[in-house]
Short mmCIF file of C-alpha atoms in Angstrom, two decimals:
data_model
loop_
_atom_site.label_atom_id
_atom_site.label_comp_id
_atom_site.label_asym_id
_atom_site.label_seq_id
_atom_site.Cartn_x
_atom_site.Cartn_y
_atom_site.Cartn_z
CA UNK A 1 -20.35 -6.32 -34.14
CA UNK A 2 -22.93 -4.20 -32.37
CA UNK A 3 -21.78 -5.23 -28.92
CA UNK A 4 -20.70 -1.70 -28.00
CA UNK A 5 -24.29 -0.53 -27.98
CA UNK A 6 -25.74 -3.33 -25.92
CA UNK A 7 -25.34 -4.05 -22.24
CA UNK A 8 -22.63 -6.51 -21.27
CA UNK A 9 -22.87 -8.79 -18.32
CA UNK A 10 -19.87 -9.59 -16.14
CA UNK A 11 -20.25 -12.42 -13.66
CA UNK A 12 -17.53 -12.65 -11.04
CA UNK A 13 -16.34 -15.33 -8.67
CA UNK A 14 -17.26 -13.65 -5.41
CA UNK A 15 -14.67 -15.67 -3.46
CA UNK A 16 -11.85 -14.48 -5.69
CA UNK A 17 -12.93 -11.33 -7.57
CA UNK A 18 -10.97 -10.55 -10.79
CA UNK A 19 -9.69 -7.08 -9.80
CA UNK A 20 -8.20 -6.22 -13.21
CA UNK A 21 -11.45 -6.93 -15.04
CA UNK A 22 -13.53 -5.09 -12.42
CA UNK A 23 -11.19 -2.10 -12.63
CA UNK A 24 -11.44 -2.02 -16.42
CA UNK A 25 -15.24 -2.28 -16.21
CA UNK A 26 -15.20 0.68 -13.78
CA UNK A 27 -13.07 2.73 -16.21
CA UNK A 28 -15.29 2.10 -19.25
CA UNK A 29 -18.65 2.33 -17.48
CA UNK A 30 -19.59 5.74 -18.95
CA UNK A 31 -18.99 4.44 -22.51
CA UNK A 32 -19.99 0.79 -22.28
CA UNK A 33 -22.82 -0.50 -20.15
CA UNK A 34 -21.46 -3.34 -18.00
CA UNK A 35 -23.48 -4.89 -15.22
CA UNK A 36 -21.65 -6.88 -12.56
CA UNK A 37 -23.17 -9.94 -10.88
CA UNK A 38 -21.70 -12.19 -8.24
CA UNK A 39 -21.55 -15.87 -9.04
CA UNK A 40 -19.22 -18.87 -9.01
CA UNK A 41 -16.98 -18.18 -12.03
CA UNK A 42 -15.57 -15.19 -13.90
CA UNK A 43 -17.29 -14.66 -17.23
CA UNK A 44 -18.02 -11.78 -19.56
CA UNK A 45 -21.07 -12.69 -21.59
CA UNK A 46 -20.90 -11.23 -25.11
CA UNK A 47 -23.39 -13.52 -26.83
CA UNK A 48 -24.63 -17.07 -26.39
CA UNK A 49 -21.69 -18.36 -28.39
CA UNK A 50 -18.96 -15.98 -27.07
CA UNK A 51 -17.87 -15.65 -23.45
CA UNK A 52 -14.51 -14.71 -21.93
CA UNK A 53 -13.36 -16.14 -18.62
CA UNK A 54 -9.75 -14.98 -18.22
CA UNK A 55 -9.38 -11.63 -16.41
CA UNK A 56 -6.95 -10.18 -19.00
CA UNK A 57 -9.18 -11.30 -21.90
CA UNK A 58 -12.14 -9.55 -20.29
CA UNK A 59 -10.06 -6.38 -19.84
CA UNK A 60 -8.82 -6.52 -23.44
CA UNK A 61 -12.35 -6.82 -24.80
CA UNK A 62 -13.68 -3.98 -22.66
CA UNK A 63 -10.76 -1.72 -23.68
CA UNK A 64 -11.38 -2.49 -27.36
CA UNK A 65 -15.10 -1.67 -27.29
CA UNK A 66 -14.23 1.71 -25.73
CA UNK A 67 -11.33 2.81 -27.99
CA UNK A 68 -11.78 6.54 -27.29
CA UNK A 69 -10.56 6.03 -23.71
CA UNK A 70 -7.10 5.03 -24.96
CA UNK A 71 -6.75 2.16 -22.48
CA UNK A 72 -5.00 0.11 -25.16
CA UNK A 73 -2.43 2.84 -25.90
CA UNK A 74 -2.22 5.47 -28.62
CA UNK A 75 -0.45 3.51 -31.39
CA UNK A 76 0.80 0.07 -32.39
CA UNK A 77 4.01 0.43 -30.39
CA UNK A 78 2.09 1.26 -27.21
CA UNK A 79 -0.40 -1.52 -27.91
CA UNK A 80 2.49 -3.98 -27.99
CA UNK A 81 3.86 -2.57 -24.73
CA UNK A 82 0.41 -3.01 -23.16
CA UNK A 83 0.41 -6.65 -24.32
CA UNK A 84 3.84 -7.11 -22.77
CA UNK A 85 2.61 -5.93 -19.36
CA UNK A 86 -0.59 -7.98 -19.51
CA UNK A 87 1.59 -11.04 -20.08
CA UNK A 88 3.98 -9.89 -17.34
CA UNK A 89 1.15 -9.57 -14.81
CA UNK A 90 -0.26 -13.01 -15.64
CA UNK A 91 3.02 -14.93 -15.75
CA UNK A 92 5.34 -13.22 -13.31
CA UNK A 93 3.11 -11.66 -10.67
CA UNK A 94 0.20 -14.10 -10.28
CA UNK A 95 0.67 -17.27 -8.21
CA UNK A 96 4.41 -16.77 -7.86
CA UNK A 97 6.07 -17.66 -4.55
CA UNK A 98 8.91 -15.16 -4.99
CA UNK A 99 8.27 -11.76 -6.58
CA UNK A 100 11.76 -10.30 -6.05
CA UNK A 101 13.00 -10.61 -9.64
CA UNK A 102 9.74 -9.45 -11.21
CA UNK A 103 9.55 -6.47 -8.84
CA UNK A 104 13.14 -5.58 -9.68
CA UNK A 105 12.30 -5.47 -13.40
CA UNK A 106 9.14 -3.50 -12.74
CA UNK A 107 11.05 -1.03 -10.56
CA UNK A 108 13.60 -0.39 -13.27
CA UNK A 109 10.89 0.16 -15.88
CA UNK A 110 9.00 2.59 -13.63
CA UNK A 111 12.03 4.69 -12.68
CA UNK A 112 11.51 6.96 -15.72
CA UNK A 113 7.78 6.47 -16.10
CA UNK A 114 4.72 7.82 -14.32
CA UNK A 115 2.47 5.31 -16.10
CA UNK A 116 3.75 2.02 -17.54
CA UNK A 117 2.94 2.83 -21.17
CA UNK A 118 2.81 6.25 -22.85
CA UNK A 119 1.83 9.26 -20.77
CA UNK A 120 -1.58 8.18 -19.57
CA UNK A 121 -3.34 5.28 -17.89
CA UNK A 122 -3.60 2.02 -19.88
CA UNK A 123 -4.58 -1.61 -19.32
CA UNK A 124 -0.93 -2.20 -18.41
CA UNK A 125 -1.36 -0.14 -15.24
CA UNK A 126 -4.73 -1.71 -14.42
CA UNK A 127 -3.53 -5.27 -14.88
CA UNK A 128 -0.19 -4.95 -13.06
CA UNK A 129 -1.80 -2.95 -10.22
CA UNK A 130 -4.50 -5.63 -9.83
CA UNK A 131 -1.95 -8.46 -9.79
CA UNK A 132 0.09 -6.68 -7.09
CA UNK A 133 -3.01 -5.84 -5.06
CA UNK A 134 -3.73 -9.59 -4.97
CA UNK A 135 -0.32 -10.36 -3.46
CA UNK A 136 -0.37 -10.48 0.32
CA UNK A 137 3.44 -10.20 0.40
CA UNK A 138 3.57 -6.99 -1.64
CA UNK A 139 3.07 -4.09 0.82
CA UNK A 140 5.80 -5.43 3.13
CA UNK A 141 8.23 -5.65 0.20
CA UNK A 142 7.51 -2.15 -1.07
CA UNK A 143 10.43 -0.45 0.71
CA UNK A 144 12.94 -2.25 -1.52
CA UNK A 145 11.21 -1.09 -4.73
CA UNK A 146 10.66 2.66 -4.39
CA UNK A 147 9.52 3.28 -7.97
CA UNK A 148 6.93 0.50 -7.86
CA UNK A 149 5.78 1.80 -4.47
CA UNK A 150 5.33 5.37 -5.76
CA UNK A 151 3.40 4.17 -8.82
CA UNK A 152 1.25 1.69 -6.83
CA UNK A 153 0.19 4.14 -4.11
CA UNK A 154 -0.37 6.92 -6.64
CA UNK A 155 -2.86 4.66 -8.49
CA UNK A 156 -4.34 3.54 -5.14
CA UNK A 157 -5.29 7.15 -4.44
CA UNK A 158 -7.22 7.60 -7.71
CA UNK A 159 -10.97 7.09 -7.62
CA UNK A 160 -11.67 3.92 -9.65
CA UNK A 161 -8.74 2.16 -7.93
CA UNK A 162 -9.72 3.13 -4.39
CA UNK A 163 -13.39 2.18 -4.93
CA UNK A 164 -12.62 -1.19 -6.56
CA UNK A 165 -9.93 -1.86 -3.95
CA UNK A 166 -12.20 -1.24 -0.96
CA UNK A 167 -15.22 -2.96 -2.50
CA UNK A 168 -13.58 -6.16 -3.71
CA UNK A 169 -10.03 -6.64 -2.42
CA UNK A 170 -11.35 -7.05 1.14
CA UNK A 171 -13.40 -10.06 0.01
CA UNK A 172 -10.29 -12.04 -0.74
CA UNK A 173 -9.69 -15.00 1.54
CA UNK B 1 10.67 35.22 -19.61
CA UNK B 2 8.06 35.66 -16.88
CA UNK B 3 5.71 37.40 -19.33
CA UNK B 4 5.78 34.45 -21.75
CA UNK B 5 5.10 32.13 -18.85
CA UNK B 6 2.08 34.16 -17.78
CA UNK B 7 0.79 34.20 -21.37
CA UNK B 8 1.20 30.40 -21.54
CA UNK B 9 -0.49 29.97 -18.17
CA UNK B 10 -3.46 32.06 -19.37
CA UNK B 11 -3.83 29.71 -22.36
CA UNK B 12 -3.46 26.59 -20.21
CA UNK B 13 -6.19 27.92 -17.91
CA UNK B 14 -8.44 28.63 -20.89
CA UNK B 15 -8.70 32.36 -20.14
CA UNK B 16 -10.14 33.93 -23.26
CA UNK B 17 -8.90 37.51 -22.94
CA UNK B 18 -5.11 37.93 -22.67
CA UNK B 19 -3.94 40.46 -20.08
CA UNK B 20 -1.44 43.25 -20.73
CA UNK B 21 1.63 43.14 -18.53
CA UNK B 22 4.53 45.47 -17.87
CA UNK B 23 7.75 44.92 -15.96
CA UNK B 24 9.34 46.68 -13.02
CA UNK B 25 13.01 47.22 -12.07
CA UNK B 26 16.25 45.51 -13.14
CA UNK B 27 14.88 42.05 -12.44
CA UNK B 28 11.93 42.68 -14.78
CA UNK B 29 9.32 41.73 -12.19
CA UNK B 30 5.96 41.33 -13.99
CA UNK B 31 3.14 43.76 -13.20
CA UNK B 32 -0.54 43.30 -14.02
CA UNK B 33 -2.49 46.54 -14.21
CA UNK B 34 -5.93 45.77 -12.79
CA UNK B 35 -8.78 47.88 -14.14
CA UNK B 36 -10.48 48.85 -10.90
CA UNK B 37 -7.94 47.77 -8.28
CA UNK B 38 -4.31 48.23 -7.38
CA UNK B 39 -1.76 46.66 -9.76
CA UNK B 40 -0.59 43.11 -8.96
CA UNK B 41 3.18 42.60 -8.80
CA UNK B 42 5.25 39.41 -9.05
CA UNK B 43 5.05 36.12 -10.96
CA UNK B 44 3.49 34.02 -8.18
CA UNK B 45 0.99 36.70 -7.13
CA UNK B 46 -0.23 37.16 -10.69
CA UNK B 47 -0.25 33.40 -11.40
CA UNK B 48 -2.42 32.72 -8.32
CA UNK B 49 -4.74 35.53 -9.40
CA UNK B 50 -5.12 33.99 -12.88
CA UNK B 51 -5.94 30.57 -11.35
CA UNK B 52 -8.70 32.15 -9.27
CA UNK B 53 -9.98 34.07 -12.27
CA UNK B 54 -10.21 30.79 -14.22
CA UNK B 55 -12.11 29.22 -11.28
CA UNK B 56 -9.59 26.38 -10.91
CA UNK B 57 -9.01 26.42 -7.12
CA UNK B 58 -7.83 22.78 -7.17
CA UNK B 59 -4.63 24.04 -8.87
CA UNK B 60 -3.72 25.83 -5.64
CA UNK B 61 -3.70 22.57 -3.65
CA UNK B 62 -6.06 20.24 -1.85
CA UNK B 63 -6.83 21.01 1.80
CA UNK B 64 -4.84 23.26 4.15
CA UNK B 65 -1.72 21.09 3.93
CA UNK B 66 -1.85 20.81 0.13
CA UNK B 67 -2.22 24.57 -0.24
CA UNK B 68 0.77 25.15 2.04
CA UNK B 69 2.93 22.75 0.00
CA UNK B 70 1.93 24.49 -3.25
CA UNK B 71 2.87 27.87 -1.77
CA UNK B 72 6.18 26.45 -0.57
CA UNK B 73 7.14 25.37 -4.11
CA UNK B 74 5.96 28.63 -5.64
CA UNK B 75 8.24 30.41 -3.17
CA UNK B 76 11.06 27.99 -4.01
CA UNK B 77 10.61 28.77 -7.69
CA UNK B 78 11.15 32.54 -7.29
CA UNK B 79 13.71 32.45 -4.49
CA UNK B 80 15.98 29.47 -5.21
CA UNK B 81 15.39 28.52 -8.83
CA UNK B 82 15.27 32.04 -10.28
CA UNK B 83 17.93 33.64 -8.09
CA UNK B 84 20.89 31.63 -9.46
CA UNK B 85 22.62 32.01 -6.08
CA UNK B 86 21.95 28.34 -5.47
CA UNK B 87 24.09 25.90 -7.40
CA UNK B 88 22.09 24.07 -10.12
CA UNK B 89 23.43 20.68 -9.08
CA UNK B 90 22.27 21.06 -5.48
CA UNK B 91 18.78 22.10 -6.67
CA UNK B 92 18.59 18.99 -8.87
CA UNK B 93 19.85 16.81 -6.05
CA UNK B 94 17.28 18.10 -3.53
CA UNK B 95 14.44 17.89 -6.01
CA UNK B 96 15.48 14.37 -7.03
CA UNK B 97 15.29 13.17 -3.43
CA UNK B 98 11.93 14.90 -2.89
CA UNK B 99 10.37 13.42 -6.04
CA UNK B 100 11.48 9.84 -5.30
CA UNK B 101 8.08 8.90 -3.86
CA UNK B 102 5.95 11.52 -5.57
CA UNK B 103 4.26 11.93 -8.95
CA UNK B 104 3.44 15.65 -8.49
CA UNK B 105 5.04 18.27 -6.26
CA UNK B 106 1.97 18.48 -4.02
CA UNK B 107 -0.52 15.66 -3.48
CA UNK B 108 -1.73 13.31 -6.16
CA UNK B 109 -2.73 15.80 -8.81
CA UNK B 110 -1.20 18.54 -10.93
CA UNK B 111 -1.06 21.97 -9.28
CA UNK B 112 0.23 25.44 -10.19
CA UNK B 113 3.49 24.46 -8.44
CA UNK B 114 4.17 21.78 -11.09
CA UNK B 115 3.44 24.19 -13.95
CA UNK B 116 5.63 27.05 -12.66
CA UNK B 117 8.46 24.75 -11.54
CA UNK B 118 8.35 23.11 -14.99
CA UNK B 119 8.55 26.50 -16.75
CA UNK B 120 11.34 27.62 -14.41
CA UNK B 121 13.52 24.51 -14.62
CA UNK B 122 13.11 23.94 -18.37
CA UNK B 123 16.37 25.64 -19.39
CA UNK B 124 18.32 23.60 -16.81
CA UNK B 125 16.86 20.28 -17.99
CA UNK B 126 17.41 21.26 -21.64
CA UNK B 127 21.15 21.57 -20.94
CA UNK B 128 21.53 18.21 -19.16
CA UNK B 129 23.35 15.34 -20.86
CA UNK B 130 21.54 12.01 -21.24
CA UNK B 131 23.64 10.58 -18.41
CA UNK B 132 22.76 13.46 -16.07
CA UNK B 133 19.05 13.04 -16.78
CA UNK B 134 19.45 9.46 -15.66
CA UNK B 135 21.38 10.56 -12.58
CA UNK B 136 18.46 12.82 -11.55
CA UNK B 137 15.99 10.14 -12.58
CA UNK B 138 13.09 11.33 -10.40
CA UNK B 139 13.38 14.90 -11.69
CA UNK B 140 13.55 13.63 -15.29
CA UNK B 141 10.45 11.47 -14.82
CA UNK B 142 8.45 14.29 -13.20
CA UNK B 143 9.58 16.75 -15.90
CA UNK B 144 8.63 14.38 -18.72
CA UNK B 145 5.22 13.77 -17.16
CA UNK B 146 4.48 17.50 -16.82
CA UNK B 147 5.66 18.38 -20.34
CA UNK B 148 3.24 15.75 -21.70
CA UNK B 149 0.37 16.94 -19.54
CA UNK B 150 -2.26 18.24 -22.01
CA UNK B 151 -1.93 21.98 -22.62
CA UNK B 152 0.98 22.73 -20.28
CA UNK B 153 4.05 22.89 -22.56
CA UNK B 154 2.99 25.84 -24.78
CA UNK B 155 5.94 28.16 -25.58
CA UNK B 156 8.67 25.68 -24.59
CA UNK B 157 10.39 23.15 -26.86
CA UNK B 158 9.97 19.49 -25.85
CA UNK B 159 12.97 17.93 -24.09
CA UNK B 160 13.89 14.34 -24.97
CA UNK B 161 13.75 12.15 -21.87
CA UNK B 162 14.62 8.50 -22.45
CA UNK B 163 12.13 6.08 -20.94
CA UNK B 164 14.53 3.19 -20.49
CA UNK B 165 17.73 3.27 -18.47
CA UNK B 166 21.06 3.14 -20.26
CA UNK B 167 23.75 3.58 -17.68
CA UNK B 168 23.15 1.86 -14.39
CA UNK B 169 20.75 -0.36 -12.59
CA UNK B 170 21.07 1.58 -9.36
CA UNK B 171 17.91 3.14 -8.06
CA UNK B 172 18.80 6.71 -7.22
#
C-alpha cells in the first residue's frame, strides 16, 4: 500500500459536514496530503476500488496512514479503548433523542482523565467531541456534566478544533 | 529540595549548562550567583529567570491576565504549600474546587505554575490513599496529567493514579 505517499481526496456532504473526519484530516495534514472538496456525500477516495463513506471509517484510515502521530493510541490496550469510544460516539451520541445516560457515563470516565485514552489526544477525543458538537442540546446540558464540559471546552480552545468548528459546524442546518 | 527542582527545571527547559546554586538561611532559600549581576534569591525568582533564559515566555502565561494567574500560583506555592502552616487537607480541598473546570492552573496550556506546583505537591500526593485520591479527583487528574507531560517528571518517582473510579459515582 503506497497510499501514504499519494494525495487523498475527501469529499464531504456540505449540508451535513462530517466533523470527526474533517478534524482528523486537519490533524494529519502535515503528514498525509488530504484535499477536501464539497459535494453531496461523504467519501474518502483511496483508489477506484476502495472508498470509505462512514465518518469513523475515514478517521480510522487517516489515523492509520499517519501512525507517528499516535492518534490510534500507543499500544494494543489503548487501541481497543479508542475503538470503544468510536463505537460509543456512533451509537450513543449520534441521532439519540436523550443523551443523559451517555453523558453520565462519559462524565464518570472523564473525571480522572484529561484525554479519553492515554495521556495525549487520540481519535477517541476527536470522534466524541465531533459527535457532541453536532448535538444542539449539548451546551445547555453541560452544567450537569462538569467533567465533560471541562474536556469539551478545553478541546474547543485548541487550534484544529476551533478552526474546524468555526468553518464547518456553522453550516449545519 | 528546591535545588533539585531547579536542576530538573533546567533540564525540562533544555538549558545546556547547569547553574551552580547555594542556599541562604535556615529555610535553605536557593541563591543563584550571576556572573555580572547581583545574585538572584528565591525559588520563584530563579525559576522565572531560567524560563526567560530558555526563551520560553509562554510558560509565564498568556496575556496580562494569564501572567497574573501564573504569578498567583507561584506565590501560592512558596507561601501556602511550602510553609506547612496551612493544613494539607484544606489545600487539597481548595485546589480540587479550582481544578474542577480546568486542565491547567492557568489558561489552556502548561505553564511554570503547573511545573512548580507539581514539584511542590508531589510528597503530599505520594502519601494519599487510593480513596483520598478519588476524593480529590480534580487534583489527582491534574497531577497525573502533569507527571505524564513529556520531560516534566525528572527527579520524582511516578505516583499511581487510577484512571477509573472505584468508590463512588458522585462527581466531586
